[in-house]
Coordinates of C-alpha atoms and ligand atoms in Angstrom, one line a residue:
X1 CA -0.2 0.2 -0.3
X2 CA 2.6 2.3 1.2
X3 CA 4.4 1.8 -2.1
X4 CA 1.8 0.8 -4.6
X5 CA -1.0 3.4 -3.6
X6 CA 1.3 5.6 -1.6
X7 CA -2.2 8.2 -2.0
X8 CA -4.4 5.6 0.3
X9 CA -4.5 5.7 3.8
X10 CA -5.8 2.5 5.0
X11 CA -6.2 1.5 8.7
X12 CA -5.1 -2.0 9.8
X13 CA -7.7 -3.7 12.8
X14 CA -5.8 -6.1 16.1
X15 CA -7.8 -7.6 17.7
X16 CA -4.4 -9.0 19.5
X17 CA -1.8 -6.3 21.5
X18 CA 0.9 -7.4 19.3
X19 CA 2.0 -7.4 15.4
X20 CA 3.4 -11.1 14.0
X21 CA 0.2 -13.0 14.0
X22 CA 1.1 -16.9 14.3
X23 CA 5.0 -15.5 15.7
X24 CA 4.3 -13.6 18.4
X25 CA 1.7 -15.5 19.2
X26 CA 3.1 -19.5 19.6
X27 CA 5.7 -20.2 22.6
X28 CA 6.6 -23.4 22.9
X29 CA 9.9 -24.6 22.7
X30 CA 12.2 -24.4 19.6
X31 CA 9.5 -23.0 17.4
X32 CA 10.6 -21.8 14.3
X33 CA 9.5 -21.7 10.1
X34 CA 10.0 -24.4 8.2
X35 CA 10.4 -22.7 4.8
X36 CA 13.3 -21.0 3.8
X37 CA 13.0 -17.9 4.7
X38 CA 13.4 -16.5 0.9
X39 CA 10.2 -17.6 0.1
X40 CA 8.3 -17.1 3.2
X41 CA 10.3 -14.0 3.8
X42 CA 8.7 -10.2 1.5
X43 CA 10.5 -10.2 -1.7
X44 CA 12.0 -6.7 -1.1
X45 CA 13.2 -7.1 1.6
X46 CA 16.5 -9.7 1.5
X47 CA 17.2 -12.2 4.7
X48 CA 20.6 -12.1 5.0
X49 CA 20.6 -14.0 8.1
X50 CA 22.5 -16.9 8.3
X51 CA 19.9 -19.4 9.5
X52 CA 17.2 -19.6 6.0
X53 CA 15.2 -21.9 8.4
X54 CA 14.5 -19.1 11.0
X55 CA 13.6 -19.3 14.8
X56 CA 10.5 -17.4 15.6
X57 CA 12.5 -14.4 17.0
X58 CA 14.7 -13.7 14.3
X59 CA 11.4 -14.2 11.7
X60 CA 10.1 -10.5 13.9
X61 CA 12.8 -9.2 14.4
X62 CA 13.0 -9.2 10.5
X63 CA 9.2 -8.1 10.7
X64 CA 9.2 -5.4 12.6
X65 CA 12.5 -4.2 10.7
X66 CA 10.4 -4.1 8.0
X67 CA 7.2 -2.2 10.0
X68 CA 9.5 0.3 10.9
X69 CA 11.5 1.0 7.7
X70 CA 8.1 1.5 6.1
X71 CA 7.2 3.5 9.7
X72 CA 3.4 1.0 9.5
X73 CA 2.6 1.0 13.2
X74 CA 1.5 4.6 13.5
X75 CA -1.7 2.6 10.9
X76 CA -2.6 -0.4 13.2
X77 CA -4.6 -0.6 16.0
X78 CA -4.4 -2.8 18.3
X79 CA -6.5 -4.3 20.3
X80 CA -9.3 -4.9 18.1
X81 CA -10.8 -7.5 16.9
X82 CA -13.7 -7.0 14.4
X83 CA -17.0 -8.5 15.0
X84 CA -18.9 -7.3 12.5
X85 CA -18.9 -5.5 9.1
X86 CA -21.6 -4.4 6.4
X87 CA -21.5 -3.1 2.8
X88 CA -24.0 -0.4 1.6
X89 CA -24.2 -0.8 -2.1
X90 CA -25.9 2.9 -2.0
X91 CA -23.2 4.3 0.5
X92 CA -20.3 2.3 -1.8
X93 CA -19.0 1.9 2.0
X94 CA -17.7 -1.2 4.5
X95 CA -19.3 -0.5 8.3
X96 CA -16.9 -2.1 10.6
X97 CA -18.1 -2.9 14.0
X98 CA -15.2 -4.1 16.2
X99 CA -15.9 -5.5 20.1
X100 CA -14.7 -2.9 22.0
X101 CA -17.8 -0.6 20.7
X102 CA -15.0 1.2 18.2
X103 CA -16.4 1.6 14.5
X104 CA -14.7 2.3 10.9
X105 CA -15.5 2.7 7.2
X106 CA -13.5 1.6 3.9
X107 CA -14.2 1.7 1.0
X108 CA -12.3 -1.5 1.3
X109 CA -12.1 -4.6 3.6
X110 CA -9.0 -6.5 2.5
X111 CA -9.5 -9.8 5.0
X112 CA -6.2 -11.2 6.9
X113 CA -6.7 -13.3 10.0
X114 CA -4.7 -16.5 8.9
X115 CA -6.1 -19.7 8.8
X116 CA -6.6 -20.8 11.9
X117 CA -8.9 -20.1 15.3
X118 CA -6.7 -18.4 18.0
X119 CA -8.9 -19.4 20.3
X120 CA -8.0 -22.8 21.3
X121 CA -6.2 -25.8 19.1
X122 CA -7.7 -29.2 18.8
X123 CA -7.5 -32.3 20.9
X124 CA -9.6 -35.0 20.8
X125 CA -11.6 -36.4 23.1
X126 CA -9.2 -38.9 25.1
X127 CA -10.7 -41.3 27.7
X128 CA -9.2 -40.2 31.1
X129 CA -8.1 -36.9 30.5
X130 CA -8.5 -36.2 33.5
X131 CA -7.0 -38.8 35.2
X132 CA -3.8 -37.5 34.6
X133 CA -1.7 -36.0 37.0
X134 CA 0.4 -34.4 35.4
X135 CA -0.2 -31.6 32.6
X136 CA -1.8 -31.4 29.9
X137 CA -0.3 -29.3 27.1
X138 CA -2.0 -28.4 24.0
X139 CA 1.1 -26.3 21.5
X140 CA -1.2 -24.3 21.2
X141 CA -1.4 -22.7 24.9
X142 CA 2.5 -23.1 25.9
X143 CA 3.9 -20.7 27.8
X144 CA 6.9 -19.8 29.2
X145 CA 6.4 -21.0 32.9
X146 CA 5.8 -24.6 31.7
X147 CA 8.6 -26.6 33.1
X148 CA 9.7 -29.7 31.4
X149 CA 13.4 -30.4 33.0
X150 CA 13.5 -33.8 33.8
X151 CA 10.6 -34.8 32.7
X152 CA 8.9 -37.3 30.6
X153 CA 7.1 -36.0 28.0
X154 CA 4.8 -37.6 26.0
X155 CA 4.5 -35.8 22.2
X156 CA 0.8 -37.0 20.4
X157 CA 0.6 -36.4 17.3
X158 CA 3.7 -36.3 14.2
X159 CA 2.9 -33.4 12.1
X160 CA 5.2 -30.1 11.7
X161 CA 4.3 -29.2 15.8
X162 CA 5.7 -32.5 16.8
X163 CA 8.6 -32.1 14.4
X164 CA 10.1 -28.7 15.6
X165 CA 9.2 -29.2 19.6
X166 CA 10.6 -33.0 19.9
X167 CA 14.5 -32.3 19.5
X168 CA 14.2 -28.3 21.8
X169 CA 12.1 -30.2 24.5
X170 CA 14.8 -33.3 23.9
X171 CA 17.2 -30.8 24.8
X172 CA 16.9 -30.9 28.4
X173 CA 13.6 -32.8 29.2
X174 CA 14.3 -36.5 30.6
X175 CA 13.0 -38.6 28.3
X176 CA 10.7 -37.4 25.3
X177 CA 8.3 -40.5 23.1
X178 CA 6.4 -39.5 20.5
X179 CA 3.0 -41.7 19.8
X180 CA 1.7 -41.4 16.7
X181 CA -1.3 -42.8 15.0
X182 CA 0.4 -43.5 11.5
X183 CA 3.5 -42.1 9.9
X184 CA 4.5 -38.7 8.0
X185 CA 6.9 -38.0 6.0
X186 CA 9.7 -36.7 7.3
X187 CA 12.3 -34.7 5.2
X188 CA 15.6 -33.6 5.9
X189 CA 17.3 -30.0 5.0
X190 CA 20.1 -28.1 5.6
X191 CA 18.9 -25.0 8.5
X192 CA 21.5 -22.9 7.2
X193 CA 22.0 -20.4 3.8
X194 CA 24.7 -22.3 1.6
X195 CA 28.0 -21.2 0.2
X196 CA 26.6 -20.2 -2.9
X197 CA 23.8 -18.1 -1.1
X198 CA 26.5 -17.1 1.1
X199 CA 28.8 -16.2 -2.1
X200 CA 25.3 -14.6 -3.6
X201 CA 24.2 -12.7 -0.7
X202 CA 28.5 -11.0 -0.4
X203 CA 27.7 -10.1 -3.7
X204 CA 24.8 -7.1 -3.1
X205 CA 22.0 -9.2 -0.7
X206 CA 19.4 -7.8 -3.8
X207 CA 20.9 -10.2 -5.9
X208 CA 21.3 -12.6 -3.7
X209 CA 17.7 -12.1 -2.0
X210 CA 16.4 -12.7 -5.0
X211 CA 18.8 -15.6 -7.0
X212 CA 17.6 -17.6 -4.0
X213 CA 14.5 -17.2 -4.2
X214 CA 13.4 -18.2 -7.6
X215 CA 15.6 -21.6 -6.7
X216 CA 14.1 -22.0 -4.8
X217 CA 10.2 -21.6 -5.3
X218 CA 11.7 -23.3 -8.7
X219 CA 12.9 -26.4 -6.7
X220 CA 9.6 -26.7 -4.4
X221 CA 7.4 -26.5 -7.9
X222 CA 10.1 -29.2 -8.9
X223 CA 10.0 -31.6 -6.4
X224 CA 6.2 -31.1 -6.3
X225 CA 6.1 -32.0 -9.3
X226 CA 8.2 -34.8 -9.1
X227 CA 5.9 -36.0 -5.8
X228 CA 2.7 -36.1 -7.8
X229 CA 4.0 -37.3 -10.7
X230 CA 6.3 -40.3 -9.5
X231 CA 5.6 -40.5 -6.1
X232 CA 7.2 -43.8 -5.5
X233 CA 10.9 -42.0 -7.0
X234 CA 10.3 -39.3 -3.6
X235 CA 9.0 -42.1 -1.5
X236 CA 11.8 -44.0 -1.7
X237 CA 14.4 -40.9 -2.0
X238 CA 13.2 -39.6 1.1
X239 CA 12.9 -43.6 2.7
X240 CA 17.0 -43.7 2.0
X241 CA 18.1 -40.6 3.5
X242 CA 16.1 -41.4 6.8
X243 CA 17.5 -44.9 6.9
X244 CA 21.1 -43.0 6.2
X245 CA 20.1 -40.8 9.4
X246 CA 18.7 -43.3 12.1
X247 CA 19.9 -46.5 14.1
X248 CA 20.5 -49.2 12.8
X249 CA 18.4 -51.1 14.3
X250 CA 15.9 -48.7 14.0
X251 CA 12.2 -49.8 12.6
X252 CA 11.8 -47.3 9.8
X253 CA 9.0 -48.7 7.9
X254 CA 7.1 -49.1 10.9
X255 CA 7.4 -45.6 12.2
X256 CA 8.8 -43.3 8.8
X257 CA 6.9 -44.6 5.8
X258 CA 3.3 -43.5 5.3
X259 CA 0.4 -45.1 4.1
X260 CA -0.1 -42.1 1.8
X261 CA 1.9 -41.0 -1.4
X262 CA 4.4 -38.3 -0.7
X263 CA 3.0 -33.9 -0.9
X264 CA -1.0 -36.1 -0.1
X265 CA 0.1 -34.5 3.0
X266 CA 2.4 -31.8 4.1
X267 CA 6.0 -32.8 4.4
X268 CA 7.5 -32.5 7.4
X269 CA 10.9 -30.2 7.3
X270 CA 13.8 -31.7 9.3
X271 CA 16.0 -29.3 9.5
X272 CA 19.6 -30.7 9.9
X273 CA 18.2 -33.7 10.9
X274 CA 17.5 -32.3 14.3
X275 CA 15.1 -35.7 15.1
X276 CA 17.3 -37.9 14.1
X277 CA 20.0 -36.9 15.7
X278 CA 17.8 -36.5 18.9
X279 CA 16.1 -40.4 17.7
X280 CA 20.6 -41.5 18.3
X281 CA 21.1 -39.6 20.8
X282 CA 18.6 -42.3 22.8
X283 CA 16.2 -39.2 23.9
X284 CA 13.7 -39.7 22.3
X285 CA 11.6 -43.0 20.9
X286 CA 8.7 -43.0 18.6
X287 CA 5.7 -45.1 19.3
X288 CA 3.3 -45.8 16.7
X289 CA 0.3 -47.1 18.0
X290 CA -3.1 -45.2 18.9
X291 CA -3.5 -43.6 22.4
X292 CA -6.1 -46.4 24.1
X293 CA -6.7 -43.0 27.4
X294 CA -5.2 -41.8 29.5
X295 CA -4.0 -43.1 33.0
X296 CA -2.5 -41.7 36.1
X297 CA 1.4 -41.4 35.7
X298 CA 0.5 -41.3 31.9
X299 CA -0.8 -42.9 28.3
X300 CA -2.3 -46.6 27.3
X301 CA -1.4 -47.4 24.3
X302 CA -4.3 -49.4 22.5
X303 CA -1.6 -52.2 21.9
X304 CA -1.6 -52.6 26.2
X305 CA 2.0 -50.3 26.2
X306 CA 2.0 -47.0 28.9
X307 CA 4.3 -44.4 27.7
X308 CA 5.1 -42.8 31.8
X309 CA 4.9 -39.5 31.2
X310 CA 4.9 -35.8 33.7
X311 CA 3.5 -33.8 31.0
X312 CA 1.8 -34.8 27.8
X313 CA 1.7 -32.1 24.6
X314 CA -1.7 -32.5 22.8
X315 CA -0.1 -31.8 19.4
X316 CA -3.5 -33.5 17.9
X317 CA -3.5 -29.7 14.9
X318 CA -5.3 -26.7 14.4
X319 CA -8.9 -25.7 14.3
X320 CA -9.6 -24.3 11.0
X321 CA -11.8 -21.4 10.4
X322 CA -14.7 -23.1 10.3
X323 CA -16.4 -19.7 8.2
X324 CA -12.0 -19.3 5.4
X325 CA -12.1 -16.2 5.6
X326 CA -14.7 -13.5 6.5
X327 CA -13.1 -15.6 11.0
X328 CA -15.1 -15.3 13.3
X329 CA -16.8 -11.8 12.0
X330 CA -20.7 -11.7 10.5
X331 CA -20.1 -10.6 7.0
X332 CA -23.9 -8.5 5.8
X333 CA -23.9 -6.5 2.5
X334 CA -26.6 -5.0 1.9
X335 CA -29.0 -6.0 4.8
X336 CA -28.5 -10.2 3.9
X337 CA -25.2 -12.2 5.4
X338 CA -22.5 -13.9 4.2
X339 CA -21.3 -17.3 4.6
X340 CA -18.7 -18.7 3.1
X341 CA -19.9 -21.9 1.1
X342 CA -22.6 -19.5 0.0
X343 CA -19.7 -18.2 -2.9
X344 CA -17.2 -19.2 -5.1
X345 CA -13.5 -17.6 -5.1
X346 CA -12.4 -15.4 -7.6
X347 CA -8.2 -15.3 -8.6
X348 CA -8.0 -16.7 -5.6
X349 CA -8.2 -14.2 -3.9
X350 CA -12.6 -12.4 -3.8
X351 CA -15.3 -13.5 -2.9
X352 CA -18.7 -13.4 -5.2
X353 CA -21.3 -11.2 -4.9
X354 CA -18.9 -9.9 -2.1
X355 CA -18.3 -6.3 -2.8
X356 CA -14.9 -4.5 -2.5
X357 CA -13.5 -7.3 -0.1
X358 CA -9.9 -9.8 -0.4
X359 CA -8.4 -12.4 1.7
X360 CA -5.6 -13.5 2.0
X361 CA -5.0 -17.3 1.4
X362 CA -1.5 -19.0 1.1
X363 CA 0.0 -21.9 -0.1
X364 CA 0.0 -25.6 1.8
X365 CA 3.0 -26.9 -1.3
X366 CA 5.3 -24.0 -0.5
X367 CA 5.7 -19.9 1.7
X368 CA 2.1 -19.3 2.8
X369 CA 3.8 -15.9 2.2
X370 CA 4.7 -16.3 -0.8
X371 CA 0.5 -16.2 -2.2
X372 CA 0.2 -13.3 0.6
X373 CA 2.3 -11.1 -1.0
X374 CA 1.2 -11.7 -4.9
X375 CA -2.7 -11.5 -3.3
X376 CA -1.1 -7.4 -2.2
X377 CA -0.3 -6.9 -5.6
X378 CA -3.3 -7.6 -7.4
X379 CA -5.1 -5.5 -4.6
X380 CA -2.9 -2.5 -4.7
X381 CA -3.5 -2.7 -8.3
X382 CA -7.3 -3.0 -8.4
X383 CA -8.1 0.4 -5.9
X384 CA -5.7 2.1 -8.6
X385 CA -7.7 0.5 -11.8
X386 CA -10.6 1.8 -9.3
X387 CA -9.6 4.8 -9.6
X388 CA -9.0 5.4 -12.6
X389 CA -12.4 4.9 -14.5
X390 CA -14.0 6.8 -11.2
X391 CA -15.9 3.4 -10.2
X392 CA -16.2 3.0 -6.7
X393 CA -17.8 -1.0 -6.7
X394 CA -16.0 -4.1 -8.2
X395 CA -18.0 -7.5 -7.7
X396 CA -17.6 -10.4 -9.0
X397 CA -21.1 -12.3 -9.6
X398 CA -21.7 -16.0 -9.0
X399 CA -21.9 -18.2 -11.5
X400 CA -23.0 -21.4 -11.2
X401 CA -21.8 -23.3 -14.3
X402 CA -17.9 -22.6 -13.1
X403 CA -18.5 -24.4 -10.2
X404 CA -16.6 -27.8 -9.6
X405 CA -18.1 -29.5 -5.8
X406 CA -14.8 -31.9 -6.5
X407 CA -12.1 -29.5 -6.9
X408 CA -10.9 -29.2 -3.7
X409 CA -10.0 -26.5 -1.2
X410 CA -6.1 -28.1 -0.6
X411 CA -5.3 -30.8 -2.2
X412 CA -4.8 -31.8 0.2
X413 CA -5.5 -35.1 2.7
X414 CA -4.7 -33.9 5.7
X415 CA -7.2 -34.5 8.8
X416 CA -7.6 -30.5 10.1
X417 CA -8.9 -30.3 6.0
X418 CA -11.8 -32.2 5.9
X419 CA -13.0 -30.9 9.2
X420 CA -13.8 -28.3 7.4
X421 CA -13.8 -29.0 3.2
X422 CA -17.9 -28.7 2.8
X423 CA -17.8 -24.9 5.7
X424 CA -14.7 -23.3 2.8
X425 CA -16.2 -21.4 0.0
X426 CA -16.5 -22.6 -3.4
X427 CA -14.5 -23.4 -6.9
X428 CA -14.0 -24.2 -9.7
X429 CA -12.0 -25.4 -12.3
X430 CA -10.6 -23.6 -14.7
X431 CA -9.1 -19.7 -14.6
X432 CA -10.6 -17.5 -12.7
X433 CA -12.7 -19.4 -10.7
X434 CA -10.1 -21.8 -9.5
X435 CA -7.6 -22.0 -6.4
X436 CA -4.2 -22.4 -8.2
X437 CA -0.2 -24.1 -6.3
X438 CA 1.9 -22.5 -8.6
X439 CA 3.6 -19.6 -8.3
X440 CA 4.8 -18.8 -11.0
X441 CA 0.6 -19.5 -12.9
X442 CA -0.4 -17.0 -9.5
X443 CA 2.1 -14.3 -11.4
X444 CA 1.0 -14.1 -14.0
X445 CA -2.8 -14.1 -13.2
X446 CA -1.7 -11.1 -9.7
X447 CA 0.5 -9.1 -11.0
X448 CA 0.1 -8.7 -14.7
X449 CA -3.1 -10.3 -16.0
X450 CA -5.7 -7.6 -16.4
X451 CA -8.3 -6.2 -14.2
X452 CA -10.8 -5.9 -16.6
X453 CA -11.6 -9.0 -17.8
X454 CA -15.1 -8.7 -17.9
X455 CA -15.7 -10.9 -15.1
X456 CA -14.7 -8.8 -12.2
X457 CA -17.8 -6.3 -12.5
X458 CA -17.8 -2.0 -12.4
X459 CA -19.8 0.1 -11.3
X460 CA -21.0 3.0 -9.0
X461 CA -22.4 3.7 -5.7
X462 CA -25.4 4.9 -5.5
X463 CA -23.6 7.9 -3.5
X464 CA -20.9 7.9 -6.2
X465 CA -23.7 8.6 -8.6
X466 CA -25.3 11.6 -6.5
X467 CA -22.3 13.1 -6.2
X468 CA -22.0 13.5 -9.6
X469 CA -25.4 14.5 -10.8
X470 CA -24.6 17.7 -8.5
X471 CA -21.2 17.7 -9.6
X472 CA -23.1 17.9 -12.8
X473 CA -25.5 20.7 -12.4
X474 CA -23.2 22.9 -10.5
X475 CA -21.3 23.1 -13.7
X476 CA -24.3 24.6 -15.7
X477 CA -25.5 26.4 -13.3
X478 CA -22.0 28.8 -13.6
X479 CA -22.0 30.1 -16.5
X480 CA -18.5 29.3 -18.9
X481 CA -16.6 32.0 -19.6
X482 CA -17.4 33.0 -23.5
X483 CA -20.9 33.5 -22.1
X484 CA -19.4 36.5 -19.6
X485 CA -18.2 37.7 -22.4
X486 CA -20.5 37.4 -24.4
X487 CA -23.1 39.1 -22.3
X488 CA -20.8 41.8 -21.5
X489 CA -21.7 42.5 -25.5
Ligands
FAD501 C1 3.1 -23.2 14.1 C2 2.8 -22.7 13.2 C3 3.9 -22.6 11.6 C4 3.9 -22.5 10.4 N1 5.7 -21.6 9.8 C5 4.9 -22.6 8.3 C6 6.6 -22.1 7.9 O1 7.4 -22.5 7.7 N2 5.6 -21.7 6.1 C7 5.3 -21.1 6.0 O2 4.4 -20.8 5.0 N3 4.0 -20.9 6.9 C8 3.6 -20.9 8.1 N4 2.6 -21.3 8.8 C9 1.6 -21.3 8.3 C10 1.5 -19.2 8.6 O3 0.2 -19.2 10.1 C11 1.4 -18.1 7.8 O4 2.8 -18.4 6.8 C12 1.3 -16.9 8.3 O5 2.1 -17.0 9.4 C13 0.1 -16.5 8.3 O6 0.2 -14.9 8.4 P1 -1.2 -14.0 8.1 O7 -1.1 -13.2 8.7 O8 -1.5 -14.7 7.0 O9 -2.1 -14.7 9.7 P2 -2.2 -14.6 10.6 O10 -0.2 -15.2 11.6 O11 -2.4 -16.5 11.1 O12 -2.6 -13.4 10.8 C14 -4.0 -13.4 11.5 C15 -3.8 -11.9 12.5 O13 -5.2 -11.8 12.4 C16 -5.7 -11.8 13.1 N5 -7.4 -11.3 13.7 C17 -7.7 -13.0 13.7 N6 -9.0 -12.6 13.4 C18 -9.2 -11.2 13.6 C19 -10.5 -10.4 14.2 N7 -11.4 -10.8 13.9 N8 -10.8 -8.4 14.1 C20 -8.9 -8.4 14.2 N9 -8.0 -8.9 14.3 C21 -7.9 -10.7 13.7 C22 -4.6 -11.7 14.6 O14 -4.8 -12.2 15.9 C23 -3.8 -12.6 13.9 O15 -2.7 -11.6 14.4 C24 3.0 -21.9 10.9 C25 1.7 -22.1 10.8 C26 1.6 -22.6 12.1 C27 0.4 -22.5 13.1

């Protein structure tokens, strides 16, 4: 906004007391990115830190540097949770109501509320939880007061959070057990910037960042393509690498060889193989079994094994927003309430029937922020285009023939996505209704394809029409200079 729409004013309404969303909110040990920072960071701000798989402290520092550089903090209203947003086509205005009683109005509403619920993580209702004498904590509720030094910890789950948390816990805990229902893919990768990247950064941080970013985008796309086209080959390569990193007698097939193909669900990143190192040190073990119930002293598995614990961490996932991207906000357009499943996505950034509205949704198979940045580029282009055309409302009309019920919101089968799939907006199987999971395609679509594509309609609000009529009438009432001269003669 500051760079591309310098004349526009804007407000950021943030329910929390600080910036950073996910990166300020999560506090569990070891929290770090699982994307490289060349693609997770902004395209215009080089990532120059030593680690490209970065701890949260580095990510927040980087974010705050950008906030200070563009003097953005003064635009943020903290502790301001939006509860309602209603659009008036007559006024061409959104009225945004907040839980603290404040009301804001704007001509365009841009929803950047993330994809999961902040209030509570997902924990299945395990039998006997209230009998357990230790502490049960979801990673989302972790706070610094939790002391795990010298304790026995059981982590239920094996997703990205467990993969991050377990090596960090193993540094201080007495013993850590990962209890997983079924294995997922774990892939090791160096956490530090490579020699080539350091060399490129040394020549010019901007050039280095640009080259590293594109190398990472293409590598990621290539791996995704290979996983979808030659799943057996990719599976074998991942499993072979794990065998070389785990102790000789370790049962890789039971614990790290999933039933599904790579990238049918997210592949968990293991920076520098830290998880496997902890396994080798003997301070971590993996159990592949189901939770039968909690006992007073730990967790009993279905096969009858008792996993003794002082702390049980339920790394069992997030609760996705059920009305994405409206989040917990009631959205009303001309007195009609909108639910996400009623809408079709347009270019993956707007919803049908909801005027002057865009939302951010990133990638599931690459850095989320790659798409977030493209979305912002599109929104700025759209705002400038509306200014040029003089129209103050843009809207996409629902085209039922475009809907494809078989088209999944994300091409992933993870449980947390499956739980909410019916509560998501619809999509079609071709452009502009299809959600791409491809950065290059989206860049063409959002940064370069013309805004006025015939699908996105532009119109005047009642207020703008009245203003235009008034000014025309005023012009007619003021005699022109030549009329004055003629009158004098
Ligand atoms: C532990 C963890 C690690 C992750 N690691 C990666 C990674 O390495 N790479 C990657 O690509 N993705 C990762 N993700 C996904 C991650 O959430 C996104 O990459 C990114 O941080 C999302 O940014 P966002 O601003 O869209 O959403 P969020 O970070 O979720 O921010 C949303 C913001 O909106 C605010 N908000 C919500 N509702 C309201 C309301 N009604 N009123 C006012 N404010 C509101 C929230 O308080 C929050 O500040 C990770 C997610 C988690 C949970």
